[in-house]
C-alpha cells in the first residue's frame, strides 16, 4: 500500500504540496464525497467542502462557489482526485490569506496567496507585456513562427501553454538561468514534455525571485490567464529592475551624500532605489513634491514632465508645463519619451489611472535608457568587493529566494535587513515545522518598539535550539542588529532541517528514521553504482564533483531519459565544467527539484549547496510511484539505504558557504 496515493497523483506540483499522511486523509474525504452522489462535479464542491478544515471554517459556501467559478468555466465538469486536490489547495491558500498571515497554518503545505496574481487581468498590462515579449524575443529561432503576438487577442496564453515562451523570457530577464538544452522544443510536445517545460519554468522563476506560491503546471497548460500574466509580469519586472544595484550601476553612489549612507542604499529593494533616483533627478528640476509611489504620486504626469526635461531637455515640448489637463500632459510626456528612444510600457490613460505595474515599468525603462548619472564613478572602497563579500552576497540571495518561496506575508528584499524584526523568520519556522511557533507571544508588524522585535527574535533563537541548531552565544538581539554571520548560520541550519524533515516525512520509505547527511551520500553513491558507472564521491566536498559528471550520472540513474549525453562535455576546462553545471541545474529543476544554487556552486564544490542539490534529487526520486522508477531500483534496495542510520552529520561551521534546496 506504500505507493497507493503516489500512483494516483502524477503531477509533481501536487506531490510537493502534500505529505503522504495528508494525501491519504484527503483521499478518504474525496471518496466519501463521490460515493454520496455516484460522481462529483465542480458544482458539488462548494457545499461538500464545508466539512474540510480551514476551507469550511474560513469561507462561506457562496465564497467557495465564487472562487471556484472564477477558476473554472464549466461547473458541471467531473472532478477526479487530482482536480479535487488542486481546488482544495487553492481554496486553502485563499482562506489562509483571508484569515490573516498571523493565523497558524493547519498543515505543512499551506501557502499564502500572492497578492500579485489577481483573478482579473488588465488589458493594458497584457498589451504592454506582449509588446515587451515581441521586442525581446523576436530574434529567437524557435519563437519566430509565433511572433509577433497580437496584443488584442489572447494568443499570448495559447503560445505560453507549451512552456517554451516562459522559459525563454526567464533567460531574457536573468541570462543563463535556464540551460536551453534542457527545454523541450519539438514542434509537437506530448503532455509529459509540456509538463517538464512548465516544471522547469516554475522552479527557475522561483530561483530568480518570483513568487509562484500555489501555481502549478496545470494552470499554464489550461491557460489560466491571471496566473500566466502574473508570472510574466514578475519576470519582466525583474528584468527591468536588474540594473538598480551598485554592482551593475556603481554611478548610483551619487544618490548618497557620503559613504556612510552607502550601506543603507545597498540594502534597499530595487523599487525604492528607483524612487530615490527619480527624486534625485526631480530635485535638479526644483520639483517640490516627493514621489513616494508609482501610482497616485505620478497620476498628474507633472513629475514625469520634469524628469524627462532633466534627462533629455533637447526633446522637451514646453507646452507640457502649461497644459492643465492631466491626460493631455500625459500624452505629451509619452511623446517626449518616444523622441528620446524609450519604448512605451503604458498609455496616457494608464498614467492618469495610476497603474502601479506599468508606471514602474515605464520609469525603470527610462532609467535603463538614460539615467542621467555621472559616468565618473566615485572611488569608494565598497566598490571593491572581496571574494568573501561576493560569497556572502551569493548566500544572502539564495536564502532570500528560498524564504520567499514559502509565500510569507512579506516579500523580503534583503535578509540582513528584512528579518530583523523576527516576524518572517517565525512564519518560515512555522512552515518548516508546523505548529512550533507560539503566536500568542509573537508581535506582528509594524513594530515600533525595539524590545518587541527582540521578543520575536528571542523566540526564533529558542525555537532554533529546540530544533537542535548550533546557536552557542547567540541571542535574539544579534538578529535585531543584523549580524550577518549569525543570520546566515541560522538560515543554513533552518534550511538543512527543512531538507532532512522532508526526507524523514517519507515515512513509508524511511520507516520514520532520521535521515542524515551520510544517508544522502550513501543513497547517491548507490544509485550511481547501480547503473554500472564507476563515478563515486567521498563527501559533499569531494573536488571531483567540479566536473559535474557524478551529478549527471545521478540524474540519469533516477530518470534515464533526463540526460542527453550528447550534450555533456568531458568537464576538463573551466568552460566545460560550467556548461555541465548549468545543464545539471536545469535538468534537476525540469524533474521537479526546487533549488537555488548557481553553476559556480557546483564548479567550486560548495559543500552546503552540493548537499541541498543531492537531497533535492533524492526527495524527488522517493516521491515517485514505485512503478515509474527505473528498473535498476527495487523497494528493498531503497529501503536498505534509508534504514542505515548514522551519527555523522556535516559540520555546519566547517563549510565556507551556504545555499538551499528550498521547498523541495
mmCIF file of N, CA and C in Angstrom, residues 395 399 402-403 415-416 419 422-430 432-433 436-437 456-480 483-498 608 652-653 658-660:
data_model
loop_
_atom_site.group_PDB
_atom_site.id
_atom_site.type_symbol
_atom_site.label_atom_id
_atom_site.label_comp_id
_atom_site.label_asym_id
_atom_site.label_seq_id
_atom_site.Cartn_x
_atom_site.Cartn_y
_atom_site.Cartn_z
ATOM 1 N N UNK A 395 25.172 33.916 -0.900
ATOM 2 C CA UNK A 395 24.415 33.212 0.130
ATOM 3 C C UNK A 395 23.139 33.978 0.475
ATOM 4 N N UNK A 399 19.359 32.416 0.109
ATOM 5 C CA UNK A 399 18.465 32.288 1.260
ATOM 6 C C UNK A 399 17.212 33.143 1.082
ATOM 7 N N UNK A 402 14.835 31.433 -1.214
ATOM 8 C CA UNK A 402 14.285 30.258 -0.538
ATOM 9 C C UNK A 402 13.169 30.666 0.415
ATOM 10 N N UNK A 403 13.413 31.700 1.226
ATOM 11 C CA UNK A 403 12.399 32.164 2.172
ATOM 12 C C UNK A 403 11.172 32.683 1.430
ATOM 13 N N UNK A 415 17.967 39.784 3.434
ATOM 14 C CA UNK A 415 17.782 39.003 4.663
ATOM 15 C C UNK A 415 18.385 39.703 5.882
ATOM 16 N N UNK A 416 19.423 40.502 5.674
ATOM 17 C CA UNK A 416 20.062 41.154 6.811
ATOM 18 C C UNK A 416 19.224 42.312 7.355
ATOM 19 N N UNK A 419 14.751 40.667 8.001
ATOM 20 C CA UNK A 419 14.471 39.633 9.001
ATOM 21 C C UNK A 419 14.679 40.139 10.422
ATOM 22 N N UNK A 422 12.080 39.686 13.166
ATOM 23 C CA UNK A 422 11.784 38.315 13.560
ATOM 24 C C UNK A 422 10.512 37.721 13.005
ATOM 25 N N UNK A 423 9.617 38.539 12.443
ATOM 26 C CA UNK A 423 8.297 38.042 12.040
ATOM 27 C C UNK A 423 8.375 37.036 10.899
ATOM 28 N N UNK A 424 9.093 37.384 9.828
ATOM 29 C CA UNK A 424 9.183 36.472 8.683
ATOM 30 C C UNK A 424 9.922 35.195 9.079
ATOM 31 N N UNK A 425 10.906 35.306 9.967
ATOM 32 C CA UNK A 425 11.585 34.110 10.448
ATOM 33 C C UNK A 425 10.613 33.197 11.188
ATOM 34 N N UNK A 426 9.726 33.777 11.991
ATOM 35 C CA UNK A 426 8.726 32.975 12.700
ATOM 36 C C UNK A 426 7.763 32.310 11.698
ATOM 37 N N UNK A 427 7.366 33.049 10.665
ATOM 38 C CA UNK A 427 6.493 32.469 9.642
ATOM 39 C C UNK A 427 7.178 31.300 8.941
ATOM 40 N N UNK A 428 8.452 31.486 8.620
ATOM 41 C CA UNK A 428 9.199 30.424 7.932
ATOM 42 C C UNK A 428 9.351 29.207 8.838
ATOM 43 N N UNK A 429 9.654 29.432 10.109
ATOM 44 C CA UNK A 429 9.762 28.335 11.064
ATOM 45 C C UNK A 429 8.455 27.552 11.145
ATOM 46 N N UNK A 430 7.342 28.265 11.127
ATOM 47 C CA UNK A 430 6.042 27.604 11.255
ATOM 48 C C UNK A 430 5.706 26.782 10.020
ATOM 49 N N UNK A 432 8.187 25.375 8.095
ATOM 50 C CA UNK A 432 9.145 24.274 8.102
ATOM 51 C C UNK A 432 8.752 23.235 9.161
ATOM 52 N N UNK A 433 8.256 23.716 10.315
ATOM 53 C CA UNK A 433 7.821 22.829 11.399
ATOM 54 C C UNK A 433 6.465 23.321 11.903
ATOM 55 N N UNK A 436 5.021 24.939 15.555
ATOM 56 C CA UNK A 436 6.114 25.155 16.512
ATOM 57 C C UNK A 436 6.099 26.555 17.122
ATOM 58 N N UNK A 437 5.544 27.534 16.398
ATOM 59 C CA UNK A 437 5.577 28.930 16.858
ATOM 60 C C UNK A 437 4.418 29.204 17.822
ATOM 61 N N UNK A 456 10.430 38.800 19.455
ATOM 62 C CA UNK A 456 10.250 37.898 18.311
ATOM 63 C C UNK A 456 11.523 37.094 18.047
ATOM 64 N N UNK A 457 12.648 37.802 18.031
ATOM 65 C CA UNK A 457 13.917 37.139 17.697
ATOM 66 C C UNK A 457 14.379 36.201 18.809
ATOM 67 N N UNK A 458 14.016 36.527 20.056
ATOM 68 C CA UNK A 458 14.318 35.598 21.145
ATOM 69 C C UNK A 458 13.578 34.278 20.939
ATOM 70 N N UNK A 459 12.320 34.367 20.477
ATOM 71 C CA UNK A 459 11.577 33.143 20.203
ATOM 72 C C UNK A 459 12.204 32.389 19.029
ATOM 73 N N UNK A 460 12.705 33.125 18.028
ATOM 74 C CA UNK A 460 13.382 32.499 16.883
ATOM 75 C C UNK A 460 14.584 31.687 17.362
ATOM 76 N N UNK A 461 15.386 32.274 18.238
ATOM 77 C CA UNK A 461 16.569 31.574 18.762
ATOM 78 C C UNK A 461 16.146 30.379 19.617
ATOM 79 N N UNK A 462 15.127 30.579 20.469
ATOM 80 C CA UNK A 462 14.638 29.492 21.333
ATOM 81 C C UNK A 462 14.168 28.304 20.492
ATOM 82 N N UNK A 463 13.432 28.585 19.411
ATOM 83 C CA UNK A 463 12.931 27.511 18.556
ATOM 84 C C UNK A 463 14.078 26.838 17.806
ATOM 85 N N UNK A 464 15.097 27.620 17.433
ATOM 86 C CA UNK A 464 16.266 27.037 16.782
ATOM 87 C C UNK A 464 16.950 26.021 17.694
ATOM 88 N N UNK A 465 17.088 26.383 18.962
ATOM 89 C CA UNK A 465 17.694 25.457 19.929
ATOM 90 C C UNK A 465 16.813 24.222 20.118
ATOM 91 N N UNK A 466 15.489 24.446 20.080
ATOM 92 C CA UNK A 466 14.546 23.323 20.194
ATOM 93 C C UNK A 466 14.718 22.350 19.031
ATOM 94 N N UNK A 467 15.088 22.887 17.865
ATOM 95 C CA UNK A 467 15.312 22.054 16.682
ATOM 96 C C UNK A 467 16.752 21.552 16.611
ATOM 97 N N UNK A 468 17.509 21.786 17.697
ATOM 98 C CA UNK A 468 18.877 21.283 17.820
ATOM 99 C C UNK A 468 19.868 22.000 16.892
ATOM 100 N N UNK A 469 19.619 23.302 16.625
ATOM 101 C CA UNK A 469 20.581 24.094 15.878
ATOM 102 C C UNK A 469 21.758 24.423 16.794
ATOM 103 N N UNK A 470 22.918 24.642 16.191
ATOM 104 C CA UNK A 470 24.091 25.079 16.936
ATOM 105 C C UNK A 470 24.031 26.598 17.064
ATOM 106 N N UNK A 471 23.663 27.084 18.264
ATOM 107 C CA UNK A 471 23.471 28.523 18.475
ATOM 108 C C UNK A 471 24.163 28.968 19.765
ATOM 109 N N UNK A 472 25.424 28.604 19.874
ATOM 110 C CA UNK A 472 26.188 28.955 21.071
ATOM 111 C C UNK A 472 26.395 30.473 21.125
ATOM 112 N N UNK A 473 26.048 31.060 22.255
ATOM 113 C CA UNK A 473 26.228 32.508 22.489
ATOM 114 C C UNK A 473 25.464 33.371 21.485
ATOM 115 N N UNK A 474 24.372 32.836 20.931
ATOM 116 C CA UNK A 474 23.530 33.617 20.011
ATOM 117 C C UNK A 474 22.281 34.068 20.760
ATOM 118 N N UNK A 475 21.956 35.350 20.642
ATOM 119 C CA UNK A 475 20.760 35.905 21.281
ATOM 120 C C UNK A 475 19.888 36.586 20.229
ATOM 121 N N UNK A 476 18.637 36.820 20.593
ATOM 122 C CA UNK A 476 17.712 37.464 19.662
ATOM 123 C C UNK A 476 18.207 38.813 19.194
ATOM 124 N N UNK A 477 18.906 39.525 20.065
ATOM 125 C CA UNK A 477 19.402 40.851 19.718
ATOM 126 C C UNK A 477 20.415 40.815 18.579
ATOM 127 N N UNK A 478 21.118 39.680 18.408
ATOM 128 C CA UNK A 478 22.066 39.543 17.293
ATOM 129 C C UNK A 478 21.341 39.634 15.953
ATOM 130 N N UNK A 479 20.139 39.055 15.900
ATOM 131 C CA UNK A 479 19.345 39.129 14.665
ATOM 132 C C UNK A 479 18.808 40.542 14.483
ATOM 133 N N UNK A 480 18.313 41.151 15.582
ATOM 134 C CA UNK A 480 17.780 42.523 15.514
ATOM 135 C C UNK A 480 18.848 43.483 15.006
ATOM 136 N N UNK A 483 23.363 40.973 12.484
ATOM 137 C CA UNK A 483 24.657 40.290 12.454
ATOM 138 C C UNK A 483 24.672 39.291 11.287
ATOM 139 N N UNK A 484 25.417 39.618 10.245
ATOM 140 C CA UNK A 484 25.365 38.843 9.009
ATOM 141 C C UNK A 484 25.791 37.398 9.195
ATOM 142 N N UNK A 485 26.899 37.195 9.887
ATOM 143 C CA UNK A 485 27.439 35.844 10.059
ATOM 144 C C UNK A 485 26.443 34.948 10.786
ATOM 145 N N UNK A 486 25.840 35.468 11.856
ATOM 146 C CA UNK A 486 24.914 34.663 12.647
ATOM 147 C C UNK A 486 23.606 34.410 11.904
ATOM 148 N N UNK A 487 23.143 35.411 11.160
ATOM 149 C CA UNK A 487 21.906 35.231 10.394
ATOM 150 C C UNK A 487 22.090 34.163 9.326
ATOM 151 N N UNK A 488 23.218 34.211 8.619
ATOM 152 C CA UNK A 488 23.481 33.199 7.591
ATOM 153 C C UNK A 488 23.607 31.808 8.205
ATOM 154 N N UNK A 489 24.271 31.724 9.356
ATOM 155 C CA UNK A 489 24.435 30.423 10.017
ATOM 156 C C UNK A 489 23.080 29.868 10.441
ATOM 157 N N UNK A 490 22.211 30.739 10.958
ATOM 158 C CA UNK A 490 20.874 30.295 11.383
ATOM 159 C C UNK A 490 20.064 29.817 10.174
ATOM 160 N N UNK A 491 20.085 30.600 9.106
ATOM 161 C CA UNK A 491 19.294 30.254 7.921
ATOM 162 C C UNK A 491 19.765 28.944 7.303
ATOM 163 N N UNK A 492 21.079 28.721 7.289
ATOM 164 C CA UNK A 492 21.565 27.459 6.735
ATOM 165 C C UNK A 492 21.034 26.275 7.534
ATOM 166 N N UNK A 493 21.080 26.383 8.864
ATOM 167 C CA UNK A 493 20.609 25.285 9.700
ATOM 168 C C UNK A 493 19.094 25.088 9.548
ATOM 169 N N UNK A 494 18.372 26.187 9.377
ATOM 170 C CA UNK A 494 16.930 26.077 9.173
ATOM 171 C C UNK A 494 16.623 25.375 7.852
ATOM 172 N N UNK A 495 17.357 25.735 6.816
ATOM 173 C CA UNK A 495 17.137 25.101 5.523
ATOM 174 C C UNK A 495 17.514 23.623 5.554
ATOM 175 N N UNK A 496 18.641 23.343 6.180
ATOM 176 C CA UNK A 496 19.095 21.954 6.269
ATOM 177 C C UNK A 496 18.084 21.108 7.030
ATOM 178 N N UNK A 497 17.529 21.670 8.117
ATOM 179 C CA UNK A 497 16.497 20.972 8.880
ATOM 180 C C UNK A 497 15.287 20.694 7.986
ATOM 181 N N UNK A 498 14.898 21.691 7.197
ATOM 182 C CA UNK A 498 13.762 21.545 6.281
ATOM 183 C C UNK A 498 13.975 20.394 5.301
ATOM 184 N N UNK A 608 27.773 22.992 1.096
ATOM 185 C CA UNK A 608 26.377 23.072 1.526
ATOM 186 C C UNK A 608 25.417 23.010 0.345
ATOM 187 N N UNK A 652 28.459 22.227 10.454
ATOM 188 C CA UNK A 652 27.909 23.468 9.925
ATOM 189 C C UNK A 652 28.944 24.583 9.882
ATOM 190 N N UNK A 653 29.879 24.537 10.784
ATOM 191 C CA UNK A 653 30.863 25.619 10.815
ATOM 192 C C UNK A 653 32.034 25.357 9.891
ATOM 193 N N UNK A 658 26.891 28.759 1.879
ATOM 194 C CA UNK A 658 25.624 28.055 2.032
ATOM 195 C C UNK A 658 24.623 28.461 0.982
ATOM 196 N N UNK A 659 23.748 27.538 0.653
ATOM 197 C CA UNK A 659 22.577 27.838 -0.172
ATOM 198 C C UNK A 659 21.496 26.894 0.240
ATOM 199 N N UNK A 660 20.470 26.743 -0.596
ATOM 200 C CA UNK A 660 19.401 25.897 -0.163
ATOM 201 C C UNK A 660 18.771 25.130 -1.273
#
